[in-house]
Amino acid sequence: MVEFEAALLAIAAAFVLFAVVALYRVYAGPTTHDRVIAVNVAGTNTVIAITLVAAAYQESTFLDVALVYALLNFLLSIAFSKFNVERGGVL
């Protein structure tokens, strides 16, 4: 089973790399819409990476952390959308 755990950790590392690439789009995004979507993609990739680590180490506590992080990611996107619409922009 060591190979399976190593594969899960390698896939989790790939998702972390994808999140870093998405954070570049947050920095260099030409529009606010690109930045909001990139933050959501980075958050989703982080949640996936945390769940893969939880599966590799067989720790259910990490799943609780991933669930809370996913909810915070969702609330962040809703709050930012509301803030942007109130400022006059349409998201």
Short mmCIF file of N, CA and C in Angstrom, two decimals:
data_model
loop_
_atom_site.label_atom_id
_atom_site.label_comp_id
_atom_site.label_asym_id
_atom_site.label_seq_id
_atom_site.Cartn_x
_atom_site.Cartn_y
_atom_site.Cartn_z
N MET A 1 0.81 -1.21 0.00
CA MET A 1 0.00 0.00 0.00
C MET A 1 0.85 1.27 0.00
N VAL A 2 2.14 1.10 0.16
CA VAL A 2 3.01 2.27 0.20
C VAL A 2 2.99 3.00 -1.14
N GLU A 3 2.90 2.25 -2.23
CA GLU A 3 2.88 2.89 -3.55
C GLU A 3 1.62 3.73 -3.74
N PHE A 4 0.50 3.22 -3.21
CA PHE A 4 -0.76 3.96 -3.33
C PHE A 4 -0.71 5.26 -2.54
N GLU A 5 -0.16 5.21 -1.34
CA GLU A 5 -0.03 6.43 -0.52
C GLU A 5 0.90 7.43 -1.18
N ALA A 6 1.99 6.93 -1.75
CA ALA A 6 2.93 7.82 -2.44
C ALA A 6 2.28 8.44 -3.67
N ALA A 7 1.45 7.67 -4.36
CA ALA A 7 0.75 8.21 -5.53
C ALA A 7 -0.24 9.29 -5.11
N LEU A 8 -0.95 9.06 -4.02
CA LEU A 8 -1.89 10.08 -3.53
C LEU A 8 -1.16 11.37 -3.14
N LEU A 9 -0.02 11.22 -2.49
CA LEU A 9 0.75 12.41 -2.10
C LEU A 9 1.32 13.12 -3.33
N ALA A 10 1.71 12.38 -4.35
CA ALA A 10 2.21 13.00 -5.58
C ALA A 10 1.10 13.76 -6.29
N ILE A 11 -0.09 13.19 -6.32
CA ILE A 11 -1.24 13.89 -6.94
C ILE A 11 -1.59 15.13 -6.13
N ALA A 12 -1.52 15.03 -4.80
CA ALA A 12 -1.77 16.21 -3.96
C ALA A 12 -0.76 17.31 -4.24
N ALA A 13 0.50 16.93 -4.43
CA ALA A 13 1.53 17.92 -4.77
C ALA A 13 1.24 18.57 -6.12
N ALA A 14 0.71 17.79 -7.06
CA ALA A 14 0.36 18.36 -8.36
C ALA A 14 -0.76 19.38 -8.21
N PHE A 15 -1.73 19.08 -7.36
CA PHE A 15 -2.82 20.05 -7.15
C PHE A 15 -2.32 21.30 -6.44
N VAL A 16 -1.36 21.16 -5.56
CA VAL A 16 -0.77 22.35 -4.93
C VAL A 16 -0.05 23.19 -5.99
N LEU A 17 0.63 22.53 -6.91
CA LEU A 17 1.28 23.25 -8.01
C LEU A 17 0.25 23.97 -8.88
N PHE A 18 -0.87 23.32 -9.15
CA PHE A 18 -1.94 23.97 -9.91
C PHE A 18 -2.48 25.19 -9.17
N ALA A 19 -2.57 25.10 -7.84
CA ALA A 19 -3.04 26.24 -7.04
C ALA A 19 -2.06 27.40 -7.14
N VAL A 20 -0.77 27.10 -7.15
CA VAL A 20 0.24 28.16 -7.29
C VAL A 20 0.12 28.83 -8.65
N VAL A 21 -0.12 28.04 -9.69
CA VAL A 21 -0.31 28.60 -11.02
C VAL A 21 -1.55 29.50 -11.05
N ALA A 22 -2.61 29.08 -10.37
CA ALA A 22 -3.82 29.90 -10.30
C ALA A 22 -3.55 31.19 -9.53
N LEU A 23 -2.70 31.14 -8.53
CA LEU A 23 -2.37 32.36 -7.79
C LEU A 23 -1.61 33.36 -8.66
N TYR A 24 -0.89 32.88 -9.65
CA TYR A 24 -0.28 33.81 -10.60
C TYR A 24 -1.37 34.59 -11.35
N ARG A 25 -2.46 33.92 -11.70
CA ARG A 25 -3.55 34.60 -12.39
C ARG A 25 -4.21 35.62 -11.47
N VAL A 26 -4.21 35.36 -10.16
CA VAL A 26 -4.73 36.35 -9.21
C VAL A 26 -3.87 37.60 -9.26
N TYR A 27 -2.57 37.41 -9.35
CA TYR A 27 -1.66 38.54 -9.39
C TYR A 27 -1.71 39.28 -10.72
N ALA A 28 -1.76 38.55 -11.83
CA ALA A 28 -1.63 39.16 -13.15
C ALA A 28 -2.95 39.24 -13.91
N GLY A 29 -4.05 38.89 -13.27
CA GLY A 29 -5.33 38.88 -13.99
C GLY A 29 -5.70 40.25 -14.51
N PRO A 30 -6.09 40.33 -15.77
CA PRO A 30 -6.41 41.65 -16.32
C PRO A 30 -7.71 42.23 -15.76
N THR A 31 -8.64 41.38 -15.36
CA THR A 31 -9.90 41.89 -14.84
C THR A 31 -10.18 41.31 -13.46
N THR A 32 -11.12 41.92 -12.79
CA THR A 32 -11.52 41.44 -11.48
C THR A 32 -12.16 40.06 -11.57
N HIS A 33 -12.86 39.81 -12.64
CA HIS A 33 -13.51 38.51 -12.82
C HIS A 33 -12.49 37.39 -12.89
N ASP A 34 -11.39 37.62 -13.60
CA ASP A 34 -10.33 36.63 -13.69
C ASP A 34 -9.74 36.34 -12.31
N ARG A 35 -9.57 37.39 -11.53
CA ARG A 35 -8.99 37.22 -10.20
C ARG A 35 -9.91 36.44 -9.27
N VAL A 36 -11.20 36.71 -9.32
CA VAL A 36 -12.16 36.00 -8.47
C VAL A 36 -12.19 34.52 -8.83
N ILE A 37 -12.23 34.22 -10.11
CA ILE A 37 -12.26 32.82 -10.54
C ILE A 37 -10.96 32.12 -10.17
N ALA A 38 -9.84 32.82 -10.29
CA ALA A 38 -8.55 32.22 -9.93
C ALA A 38 -8.46 31.92 -8.44
N VAL A 39 -9.01 32.80 -7.61
CA VAL A 39 -9.02 32.53 -6.17
C VAL A 39 -9.88 31.31 -5.87
N ASN A 40 -11.02 31.19 -6.55
CA ASN A 40 -11.87 30.02 -6.35
C ASN A 40 -11.18 28.74 -6.82
N VAL A 41 -10.48 28.80 -7.94
CA VAL A 41 -9.76 27.63 -8.43
C VAL A 41 -8.65 27.23 -7.46
N ALA A 42 -7.91 28.21 -6.96
CA ALA A 42 -6.84 27.92 -6.00
C ALA A 42 -7.42 27.31 -4.72
N GLY A 43 -8.54 27.83 -4.26
CA GLY A 43 -9.17 27.27 -3.07
C GLY A 43 -9.68 25.86 -3.28
N THR A 44 -10.26 25.61 -4.44
CA THR A 44 -10.75 24.27 -4.75
C THR A 44 -9.60 23.29 -4.86
N ASN A 45 -8.51 23.69 -5.49
CA ASN A 45 -7.35 22.82 -5.58
C ASN A 45 -6.75 22.52 -4.21
N THR A 46 -6.79 23.49 -3.33
CA THR A 46 -6.30 23.27 -1.97
C THR A 46 -7.17 22.28 -1.23
N VAL A 47 -8.47 22.38 -1.39
CA VAL A 47 -9.39 21.43 -0.75
C VAL A 47 -9.14 20.02 -1.28
N ILE A 48 -8.94 19.89 -2.57
CA ILE A 48 -8.66 18.57 -3.16
C ILE A 48 -7.34 18.03 -2.62
N ALA A 49 -6.33 18.86 -2.51
CA ALA A 49 -5.04 18.42 -1.99
C ALA A 49 -5.16 17.96 -0.54
N ILE A 50 -5.92 18.68 0.27
CA ILE A 50 -6.10 18.30 1.67
C ILE A 50 -6.83 16.95 1.77
N THR A 51 -7.83 16.73 0.93
CA THR A 51 -8.54 15.45 0.98
C THR A 51 -7.66 14.31 0.50
N LEU A 52 -6.79 14.55 -0.47
CA LEU A 52 -5.87 13.50 -0.90
C LEU A 52 -4.86 13.16 0.19
N VAL A 53 -4.40 14.16 0.91
CA VAL A 53 -3.50 13.91 2.04
C VAL A 53 -4.23 13.14 3.13
N ALA A 54 -5.49 13.47 3.35
CA ALA A 54 -6.29 12.73 4.34
C ALA A 54 -6.44 11.27 3.95
N ALA A 55 -6.62 11.02 2.67
CA ALA A 55 -6.74 9.64 2.20
C ALA A 55 -5.40 8.92 2.31
N ALA A 56 -4.30 9.60 2.04
CA ALA A 56 -2.99 8.97 2.09
C ALA A 56 -2.61 8.59 3.52
N TYR A 57 -2.89 9.48 4.47
CA TYR A 57 -2.54 9.22 5.87
C TYR A 57 -3.68 8.57 6.66
N GLN A 58 -4.82 8.39 6.03
CA GLN A 58 -6.00 7.80 6.66
C GLN A 58 -6.38 8.54 7.94
N GLU A 59 -6.42 9.86 7.83
CA GLU A 59 -6.80 10.73 8.94
C GLU A 59 -8.09 11.45 8.59
N SER A 60 -9.14 11.18 9.32
CA SER A 60 -10.42 11.82 9.02
C SER A 60 -10.46 13.27 9.51
N THR A 61 -9.53 13.65 10.36
CA THR A 61 -9.49 15.02 10.86
C THR A 61 -9.20 16.00 9.73
N PHE A 62 -8.37 15.57 8.78
CA PHE A 62 -8.05 16.43 7.64
C PHE A 62 -9.29 16.71 6.79
N LEU A 63 -10.22 15.77 6.78
CA LEU A 63 -11.45 15.98 6.01
C LEU A 63 -12.29 17.09 6.63
N ASP A 64 -12.28 17.18 7.95
CA ASP A 64 -12.98 18.28 8.61
C ASP A 64 -12.36 19.62 8.24
N VAL A 65 -11.04 19.65 8.20
CA VAL A 65 -10.34 20.88 7.81
C VAL A 65 -10.68 21.24 6.37
N ALA A 66 -10.71 20.24 5.49
CA ALA A 66 -11.02 20.49 4.08
C ALA A 66 -12.45 21.01 3.93
N LEU A 67 -13.38 20.46 4.71
CA LEU A 67 -14.77 20.92 4.63
C LEU A 67 -14.90 22.36 5.09
N VAL A 68 -14.25 22.71 6.17
CA VAL A 68 -14.30 24.10 6.65
C VAL A 68 -13.65 25.04 5.64
N TYR A 69 -12.54 24.61 5.06
CA TYR A 69 -11.86 25.44 4.06
C TYR A 69 -12.74 25.63 2.82
N ALA A 70 -13.44 24.59 2.42
CA ALA A 70 -14.34 24.69 1.26
C ALA A 70 -15.48 25.67 1.55
N LEU A 71 -16.03 25.61 2.76
CA LEU A 71 -17.10 26.54 3.11
C LEU A 71 -16.60 27.98 3.16
N LEU A 72 -15.40 28.18 3.70
CA LEU A 72 -14.83 29.53 3.72
C LEU A 72 -14.55 30.04 2.31
N ASN A 73 -14.11 29.16 1.44
CA ASN A 73 -13.87 29.53 0.04
C ASN A 73 -15.17 29.97 -0.62
N PHE A 74 -16.23 29.23 -0.37
CA PHE A 74 -17.53 29.59 -0.93
C PHE A 74 -18.02 30.93 -0.38
N LEU A 75 -17.91 31.12 0.93
CA LEU A 75 -18.35 32.38 1.52
C LEU A 75 -17.52 33.57 1.02
N LEU A 76 -16.24 33.34 0.78
CA LEU A 76 -15.39 34.40 0.24
C LEU A 76 -15.86 34.83 -1.14
N SER A 77 -16.19 33.86 -1.98
CA SER A 77 -16.64 34.22 -3.32
C SER A 77 -17.99 34.94 -3.29
N ILE A 78 -18.89 34.53 -2.42
CA ILE A 78 -20.18 35.20 -2.29
C ILE A 78 -19.99 36.62 -1.76
N ALA A 79 -19.15 36.76 -0.74
CA ALA A 79 -18.92 38.09 -0.16
C ALA A 79 -18.26 39.02 -1.17
N PHE A 80 -17.30 38.53 -1.92
CA PHE A 80 -16.65 39.38 -2.91
C PHE A 80 -17.61 39.77 -4.02
N SER A 81 -18.45 38.85 -4.43
CA SER A 81 -19.44 39.16 -5.47
C SER A 81 -20.41 40.23 -4.98
N LYS A 82 -20.87 40.10 -3.74
CA LYS A 82 -21.78 41.11 -3.18
C LYS A 82 -21.09 42.46 -3.08
N PHE A 83 -19.85 42.47 -2.64
CA PHE A 83 -19.10 43.72 -2.53
C PHE A 83 -18.91 44.35 -3.90
N ASN A 84 -18.62 43.56 -4.92
CA ASN A 84 -18.39 44.08 -6.25
C ASN A 84 -19.67 44.63 -6.86
N VAL A 85 -20.80 43.99 -6.64
CA VAL A 85 -22.06 44.47 -7.17
C VAL A 85 -22.47 45.78 -6.49
N GLU A 86 -22.22 45.89 -5.19
CA GLU A 86 -22.55 47.13 -4.47
C GLU A 86 -21.70 48.30 -4.93
N ARG A 87 -20.50 48.02 -5.42
CA ARG A 87 -19.64 49.09 -5.92
C ARG A 87 -20.00 49.51 -7.33
N GLY A 88 -20.95 48.83 -7.94
CA GLY A 88 -21.39 49.22 -9.27
C GLY A 88 -20.97 48.26 -10.36
N GLY A 89 -20.15 47.30 -10.02
CA GLY A 89 -19.71 46.33 -11.02
C GLY A 89 -20.68 45.16 -11.10
N VAL A 90 -20.71 44.53 -12.22
CA VAL A 90 -21.55 43.35 -12.38
C VAL A 90 -20.62 42.17 -12.56
N LEU A 91 -20.79 41.19 -11.70
CA LEU A 91 -19.91 40.03 -11.76
C LEU A 91 -20.50 38.92 -12.55
#
